[in-house]
Amino acid sequence: MTETLILTEIEDGVALVRLNRPKAMHALNTALIVALMDALDVLDKDDDVGAIVLTGDVRAFAAGADIKEMQDASAVEMLQKDHIAPFDRIRKIGKPVIAAVSGWCLGGGNELAMSCDIIVASESAKFGQPEINLGVMPGAGGTQRLTRAVGKAVAMEMVLNNRTLSADEALHYGLVNRVVPVERYLEEARALAKEIATRAPLAIRAGKKAVNRALETHLADGITEERQSFYSLFSTDDQNEGMKAFAEKRKAKWKGK
Ligand code: HXC
């Protein structure tokens, strides 16, 4: 019987997406990564969904790429198969994705969490890039996004010496947005997603894209793109409604148009 690698449910405008390989600590094998990206693509196009929460379980968000799947691969096979490529698809998701992280968040798991837009961590979350223990290095953003998030000093220790960050350390270094008790981390992430899901959808997409561009482009180009996006929102009904509602001292009704 085929495992259902990804579980999805939708409630109050929020899609909850669960990684589902609990016996393997949600290790990210190729099938799981592809199933996850397929699910995110579908949800991105679903008008009933305003925001997405991605999670594992209390014990692990994800313990990294599936070591057993890749242990016998040659460099040529890795290049040809390029099983990290599907990871890039998450960058194309226009809706906000919130990672709800508890327990182990390692290697490709940490890279997946960092590919999300916001990270809500439980007090028991542990973040690391332990690839050095396997004789390799991070391959899906664990040297790039991590360094931009926590800075060179901490990133070097994590990548070169398997330094693991506690939830509080991750908060201190700016890797996560908030830390909450383990009983509440999922509800907290869902509540945050629900709040975001009530906001103007086109402006949310544009804002998310622009913030992510800040990590990818030069300041002058980023500022130019930001301004173009800002102006283009003036062609939307939502801009008209949002500013009218402000002037009329009432709550705006967003259409996503
Ligand atoms: C495959 C994994 C796995 C992984 C855990 N398991 N992590 N299988 N790949 N990354 C499996 C174990 O083999 C075991 O299966 C079961 O999950 C439970 O794990 P245990 O080790 O028994 O649990 P515990 O002692 O609690 O230790 C938890 C752990 C440890 C600290 C998370 O499992 C661990 O160190 N895992 C590897 C973490 C890692 O190195 N990640 C980086 C991977 S490389 P059985 O069948 O024995 O019960 C990577 C590169 C990214 O991510 C490249 C881009 C995608």
Tab-separated table of C-alpha atoms and ligand atoms in Angstrom:
chain	number	residue	atom	x	y	z
A	1	MET	CA	0.000	0.000	0.000
A	2	THR	CA	1.327	3.472	-0.860
A	3	GLU	CA	1.889	5.781	2.106
A	4	THR	CA	-0.014	9.058	2.087
A	5	LEU	CA	3.023	11.244	2.412
A	6	ILE	CA	1.162	14.530	2.695
A	7	LEU	CA	-2.062	15.160	4.612
A	8	THR	CA	-4.084	18.278	3.846
A	9	GLU	CA	-7.126	19.861	5.441
A	10	ILE	CA	-8.736	23.257	4.915
A	11	GLU	CA	-10.541	25.260	7.606
A	12	ASP	CA	-11.386	28.965	7.894
A	13	GLY	CA	-9.337	29.926	4.842
A	14	VAL	CA	-6.248	28.117	6.117
A	15	ALA	CA	-4.795	24.951	4.643
A	16	LEU	CA	-2.954	22.723	7.078
A	17	VAL	CA	-0.371	20.583	5.311
A	18	ARG	CA	1.262	17.790	7.305
A	19	LEU	CA	4.374	15.885	6.346
A	20	ASN	CA	3.502	12.269	7.014
A	21	ARG	CA	6.446	9.908	7.463
A	22	PRO	CA	6.376	9.832	11.258
A	23	LYS	CA	8.390	6.611	11.580
A	24	ALA	CA	11.255	8.233	9.678
A	25	MET	CA	10.892	11.615	11.412
A	26	HIS	CA	9.399	12.939	8.144
A	27	ALA	CA	12.700	12.446	6.326
A	28	LEU	CA	12.285	14.115	2.969
A	29	ASN	CA	12.509	11.469	0.278
A	30	THR	CA	11.907	12.388	-3.343
A	31	ALA	CA	8.312	11.165	-3.350
A	32	LEU	CA	7.482	13.249	-0.282
A	33	ILE	CA	9.078	16.405	-1.676
A	34	VAL	CA	7.216	16.033	-4.990
A	35	ALA	CA	3.922	15.277	-3.194
A	36	LEU	CA	4.428	18.309	-0.963
A	37	MET	CA	5.117	20.662	-3.855
A	38	ASP	CA	2.137	19.242	-5.813
A	39	ALA	CA	-0.100	19.848	-2.783
A	40	LEU	CA	1.193	23.404	-2.351
A	41	ASP	CA	0.591	24.115	-6.054
A	42	VAL	CA	-3.020	22.960	-5.755
A	43	LEU	CA	-3.609	25.019	-2.596
A	44	ASP	CA	-2.018	28.082	-4.183
A	45	LYS	CA	-4.757	27.990	-6.835
A	46	ASP	CA	-7.606	27.258	-4.412
A	47	ASP	CA	-9.764	30.345	-3.802
A	48	ASP	CA	-10.863	28.949	-0.435
A	49	VAL	CA	-7.287	29.134	0.851
A	50	GLY	CA	-5.702	32.397	1.975
A	51	ALA	CA	-2.674	31.023	3.796
A	52	ILE	CA	-0.941	27.696	4.343
A	53	VAL	CA	0.513	26.113	7.476
A	54	LEU	CA	3.166	23.443	6.947
A	55	THR	CA	4.005	21.120	9.805
A	56	GLY	CA	5.324	17.712	10.840
A	57	ASP	CA	4.486	16.471	14.322
A	58	VAL	CA	5.558	17.257	17.893
A	59	ARG	CA	8.689	15.061	17.665
A	60	ALA	CA	9.982	16.385	14.353
A	61	PHE	CA	9.223	18.949	11.699
A	62	ALA	CA	11.577	16.976	9.456
A	63	ALA	CA	14.933	15.305	10.153
A	64	GLY	CA	16.363	16.217	6.758
A	65	ALA	CA	16.681	14.625	3.375
A	66	ASP	CA	16.262	10.848	3.386
A	67	ILE	CA	19.802	9.636	4.037
A	68	LYS	CA	18.966	6.036	3.156
A	69	GLU	CA	17.626	7.087	-0.234
A	70	MET	CA	20.811	8.889	-1.235
A	71	GLN	CA	23.548	6.957	0.567
A	72	ASP	CA	24.638	4.897	-2.460
A	73	ALA	CA	24.284	7.622	-5.077
A	74	SER	CA	27.247	8.851	-7.109
A	75	ALA	CA	27.846	12.521	-7.874
A	76	VAL	CA	26.729	11.904	-11.457
A	77	GLU	CA	23.507	10.268	-10.271
A	78	MET	CA	22.869	13.119	-7.835
A	79	LEU	CA	23.384	15.656	-10.631
A	80	GLN	CA	21.225	13.729	-13.092
A	81	LYS	CA	18.447	13.007	-10.629
A	82	ASP	CA	18.710	16.475	-9.037
A	83	HIS	CA	16.292	15.503	-6.322
A	84	ILE	CA	16.696	18.907	-4.698
A	85	ALA	CA	15.194	20.628	-7.775
A	86	PRO	CA	11.553	20.166	-6.636
A	87	PHE	CA	12.509	22.140	-3.502
A	88	ASP	CA	12.725	25.264	-5.672
A	89	ARG	CA	9.024	25.007	-6.479
A	90	ILE	CA	8.166	26.366	-3.035
A	91	ARG	CA	9.595	29.749	-4.112
A	92	LYS	CA	6.811	30.031	-6.690
A	93	ILE	CA	3.985	29.639	-4.172
A	94	GLY	CA	2.265	33.030	-4.026
A	95	LYS	CA	0.297	32.530	-0.829
A	96	PRO	CA	1.966	32.887	2.569
A	97	VAL	CA	3.346	29.636	3.972
A	98	ILE	CA	3.883	29.393	7.726
A	99	ALA	CA	6.069	26.599	9.084
A	100	ALA	CA	4.883	25.267	12.452
A	101	VAL	CA	8.000	23.615	13.844
A	102	SER	CA	8.347	21.310	16.831
A	103	GLY	CA	11.159	18.908	17.695
A	104	TRP	CA	13.881	18.180	15.165
A	105	CYS	CA	14.241	20.556	12.275
A	106	LEU	CA	17.436	19.373	10.621
A	107	GLY	CA	19.242	19.548	7.308
A	108	GLY	CA	16.731	19.616	4.470
A	109	GLY	CA	14.016	20.022	7.124
A	110	ASN	CA	15.551	23.280	8.275
A	111	GLU	CA	16.011	24.282	4.650
A	112	LEU	CA	12.335	23.573	4.032
A	113	ALA	CA	11.293	25.624	7.077
A	114	MET	CA	13.504	28.478	5.903
A	115	SER	CA	11.831	28.345	2.475
A	116	CYS	CA	8.559	29.191	4.198
A	117	ASP	CA	7.672	32.811	4.926
A	118	ILE	CA	7.180	32.693	8.676
A	119	ILE	CA	8.317	30.146	11.274
A	120	VAL	CA	6.367	29.519	14.479
A	121	ALA	CA	8.392	27.268	16.782
A	122	SER	CA	7.467	25.228	19.807
A	123	GLU	CA	9.741	25.502	22.848
A	124	SER	CA	11.079	22.040	22.013
A	125	ALA	CA	12.161	22.886	18.463
A	126	LYS	CA	15.807	22.216	17.576
A	127	PHE	CA	17.350	23.641	14.417
A	128	GLY	CA	20.497	22.351	12.775
A	129	GLN	CA	22.441	21.574	9.623
A	130	PRO	CA	24.105	18.264	10.555
A	131	GLU	CA	25.240	17.361	7.018
A	132	ILE	CA	28.873	17.668	8.138
A	133	ASN	CA	28.330	14.489	10.201
A	134	LEU	CA	27.528	12.675	6.945
A	135	GLY	CA	30.598	13.959	5.124
A	136	VAL	CA	28.612	16.437	3.044
A	137	MET	CA	27.245	19.979	3.312
A	138	PRO	CA	23.796	21.598	3.028
A	139	GLY	CA	22.365	21.572	-0.489
A	140	ALA	CA	19.003	23.358	-0.420
A	141	GLY	CA	19.654	26.764	1.115
A	142	GLY	CA	21.372	25.738	4.353
A	143	THR	CA	24.399	27.875	3.614
A	144	GLN	CA	22.534	30.680	1.830
A	145	ARG	CA	19.167	31.297	3.527
A	146	LEU	CA	20.633	30.328	6.893
A	147	THR	CA	23.480	32.840	6.637
A	148	ARG	CA	21.074	35.586	5.600
A	149	ALA	CA	18.838	34.714	8.561
A	150	VAL	CA	21.283	34.197	11.432
A	151	GLY	CA	24.463	35.853	10.130
A	152	LYS	CA	27.850	34.401	9.240
A	153	ALA	CA	29.096	33.699	12.768
A	154	VAL	CA	26.290	31.359	13.804
A	155	ALA	CA	25.839	29.872	10.313
A	156	MET	CA	29.514	28.859	10.227
A	157	GLU	CA	29.209	27.007	13.534
A	158	MET	CA	26.044	25.265	12.398
A	159	VAL	CA	27.439	24.201	9.011
A	160	LEU	CA	31.009	23.403	10.095
A	161	ASN	CA	30.434	22.011	13.569
A	162	ASN	CA	26.815	20.831	13.764
A	163	ARG	CA	25.828	23.526	16.238
A	164	THR	CA	22.144	23.044	17.034
A	165	LEU	CA	19.989	26.019	17.989
A	166	SER	CA	17.317	25.776	20.656
A	167	ALA	CA	14.021	27.505	19.929
A	168	ASP	CA	15.011	30.475	22.079
A	169	GLU	CA	18.379	30.756	20.335
A	170	ALA	CA	16.648	30.549	16.959
A	171	LEU	CA	14.385	33.407	18.043
A	172	HIS	CA	17.354	35.405	19.313
A	173	TYR	CA	19.220	35.034	16.014
A	174	GLY	CA	16.173	35.824	13.869
A	175	LEU	CA	15.647	32.369	12.382
A	176	VAL	CA	12.080	32.108	13.711
A	177	ASN	CA	9.269	34.578	14.304
A	178	ARG	CA	7.976	33.357	17.641
A	179	VAL	CA	8.345	30.593	20.218
A	180	VAL	CA	5.327	29.196	22.048
A	181	PRO	CA	4.675	26.266	24.392
A	182	VAL	CA	4.564	22.920	22.639
A	183	GLU	CA	0.828	22.482	23.359
A	184	ARG	CA	0.088	25.677	21.422
A	185	TYR	CA	2.541	25.965	18.528
A	186	LEU	CA	0.189	24.542	15.915
A	187	GLU	CA	-2.790	26.602	17.071
A	188	GLU	CA	-0.597	29.691	17.158
A	189	ALA	CA	0.528	29.073	13.565
A	190	ARG	CA	-3.045	28.437	12.437
A	191	ALA	CA	-4.314	31.569	14.188
A	192	LEU	CA	-1.601	33.656	12.542
A	193	ALA	CA	-2.393	32.112	9.156
A	194	LYS	CA	-6.111	32.750	9.694
A	195	GLU	CA	-5.446	36.397	10.432
A	196	ILE	CA	-3.275	36.779	7.323
A	197	ALA	CA	-5.895	34.906	5.248
A	198	THR	CA	-8.445	37.638	5.994
A	199	ARG	CA	-6.258	40.319	4.390
A	200	ALA	CA	-6.226	41.648	0.801
A	201	PRO	CA	-5.020	38.653	-1.241
A	202	LEU	CA	-3.309	40.491	-4.102
A	203	ALA	CA	-1.444	42.797	-1.739
A	204	ILE	CA	-0.396	39.764	0.334
A	205	ARG	CA	1.056	38.059	-2.753
A	206	ALA	CA	2.858	41.206	-3.863
A	207	GLY	CA	4.213	41.910	-0.368
A	208	LYS	CA	5.476	38.354	0.076
A	209	LYS	CA	7.198	38.413	-3.290
A	210	ALA	CA	8.820	41.769	-2.606
A	211	VAL	CA	10.193	40.762	0.809
A	212	ASN	CA	11.634	37.570	-0.684
A	213	ARG	CA	13.202	39.595	-3.511
A	214	ALA	CA	15.088	41.595	-0.873
A	215	LEU	CA	17.147	38.461	-0.206
A	216	GLU	CA	17.835	37.852	-3.892
A	217	THR	CA	18.564	41.162	-5.536
A	218	HIS	CA	20.487	44.427	-5.167
A	219	LEU	CA	18.902	47.226	-3.166
A	220	ALA	CA	18.340	49.572	-6.129
A	221	ASP	CA	16.655	46.816	-8.188
A	222	GLY	CA	14.608	45.722	-5.174
A	223	ILE	CA	13.420	49.291	-4.554
A	224	THR	CA	12.462	49.681	-8.237
A	225	GLU	CA	10.525	46.384	-8.256
A	226	GLU	CA	8.857	47.274	-4.963
A	227	ARG	CA	7.655	50.615	-6.362
A	228	GLN	CA	6.297	49.003	-9.528
A	229	SER	CA	4.387	46.444	-7.458
A	230	PHE	CA	3.051	49.185	-5.198
A	231	TYR	CA	1.807	51.220	-8.163
A	232	SER	CA	0.326	48.165	-9.888
A	233	LEU	CA	-1.856	47.489	-6.839
A	234	PHE	CA	-3.660	50.734	-7.698
A	235	SER	CA	-5.294	48.830	-10.559
A	236	THR	CA	-7.072	46.534	-8.076
A	237	ASP	CA	-10.557	46.760	-6.622
A	238	ASP	CA	-9.011	46.002	-3.245
A	239	GLN	CA	-6.935	49.197	-3.247
A	240	ASN	CA	-10.061	51.167	-4.123
A	241	GLU	CA	-12.052	49.413	-1.407
A	242	GLY	CA	-9.281	49.583	1.237
A	243	MET	CA	-8.757	53.315	0.931
A	244	LYS	CA	-12.490	54.042	0.606
A	245	ALA	CA	-13.206	51.948	3.721
A	246	PHE	CA	-10.549	53.887	5.638
A	247	ALA	CA	-12.112	57.210	4.631
A	248	GLU	CA	-15.599	55.934	5.524
A	249	LYS	CA	-14.349	54.542	8.859
A	250	ARG	CA	-15.517	50.996	8.137
A	251	LYS	CA	-13.931	47.577	7.698
A	252	ALA	CA	-12.820	46.793	4.141
A	253	LYS	CA	-14.323	43.866	2.231
A	254	TRP	CA	-11.606	42.277	0.094
A	255	LYS	CA	-12.379	40.635	-3.226
A	256	GLY	CA	-8.917	39.604	-4.344
A	257	LYS	CA	-9.497	41.519	-7.565
B	1	HXC	C1	16.390	8.750	6.837
B	1	HXC	C2	15.926	9.020	9.069
B	1	HXC	C3	16.431	10.335	9.033
B	1	HXC	C4	16.921	10.844	7.789
B	1	HXC	C5	15.771	9.912	11.048
B	1	HXC	N1	15.527	8.804	10.332
B	1	HXC	N2	16.323	10.859	10.289
B	1	HXC	N3	15.914	8.241	7.971
B	1	HXC	N4	16.887	9.993	6.731
B	1	HXC	N5	17.362	12.073	7.643
B	1	HXC	C6	14.934	7.545	10.787
B	1	HXC	C7	15.936	6.714	11.560
B	1	HXC	O1	16.759	5.982	10.693
B	1	HXC	C8	15.019	5.830	12.366
B	1	HXC	O2	14.522	4.815	11.535
B	1	HXC	C9	13.849	6.764	12.693
B	1	HXC	O3	13.899	7.814	11.729
B	1	HXC	C10	13.953	7.387	14.060
B	1	HXC	O4	15.228	7.985	14.201
B	1	HXC	P1	16.209	7.690	15.420
B	1	HXC	O5	17.571	8.064	14.982
B	1	HXC	O6	16.031	6.305	15.924
B	1	HXC	O7	15.654	8.703	16.509
B	1	HXC	P2	16.453	9.532	17.619
B	1	HXC	O8	17.462	8.657	18.307
B	1	HXC	O9	15.418	10.183	18.445
B	1	HXC	O10	17.271	10.656	16.798
B	1	HXC	C11	16.578	11.607	16.052
B	1	HXC	C12	17.559	12.354	15.122
B	1	HXC	C13	18.383	11.320	14.298
B	1	HXC	C14	18.499	13.218	15.952
B	1	HXC	C15	16.712	13.274	14.229
B	1	HXC	O11	17.484	10.420	13.669
B	1	HXC	C16	19.246	11.946	13.239
B	1	HXC	O12	20.345	12.453	13.544
B	1	HXC	N6	18.801	11.899	11.995
B	1	HXC	C17	19.578	12.359	10.848
B	1	HXC	C18	19.573	13.849	10.766
B	1	HXC	C19	20.421	14.348	9.591
B	1	HXC	O13	21.609	14.016	9.496
B	1	HXC	N7	19.823	15.137	8.744
B	1	HXC	C20	20.488	15.670	7.527
B	1	HXC	C21	20.231	14.751	6.359
B	1	HXC	S1	21.116	15.261	4.940
B	1	HXC	P3	14.557	3.257	11.972
B	1	HXC	O14	14.051	2.544	10.764
B	1	HXC	O15	15.958	2.951	12.354
B	1	HXC	O16	13.606	3.212	13.144
B	1	HXC	C22	20.193	16.549	4.331
B	1	HXC	C23	20.722	17.174	3.077
B	1	HXC	C24	19.732	18.132	2.516
B	1	HXC	O17	19.203	16.912	4.848
B	1	HXC	C25	19.897	18.295	1.055
B	1	HXC	C26	18.759	19.043	0.444
B	1	HXC	C27	17.417	18.400	0.448
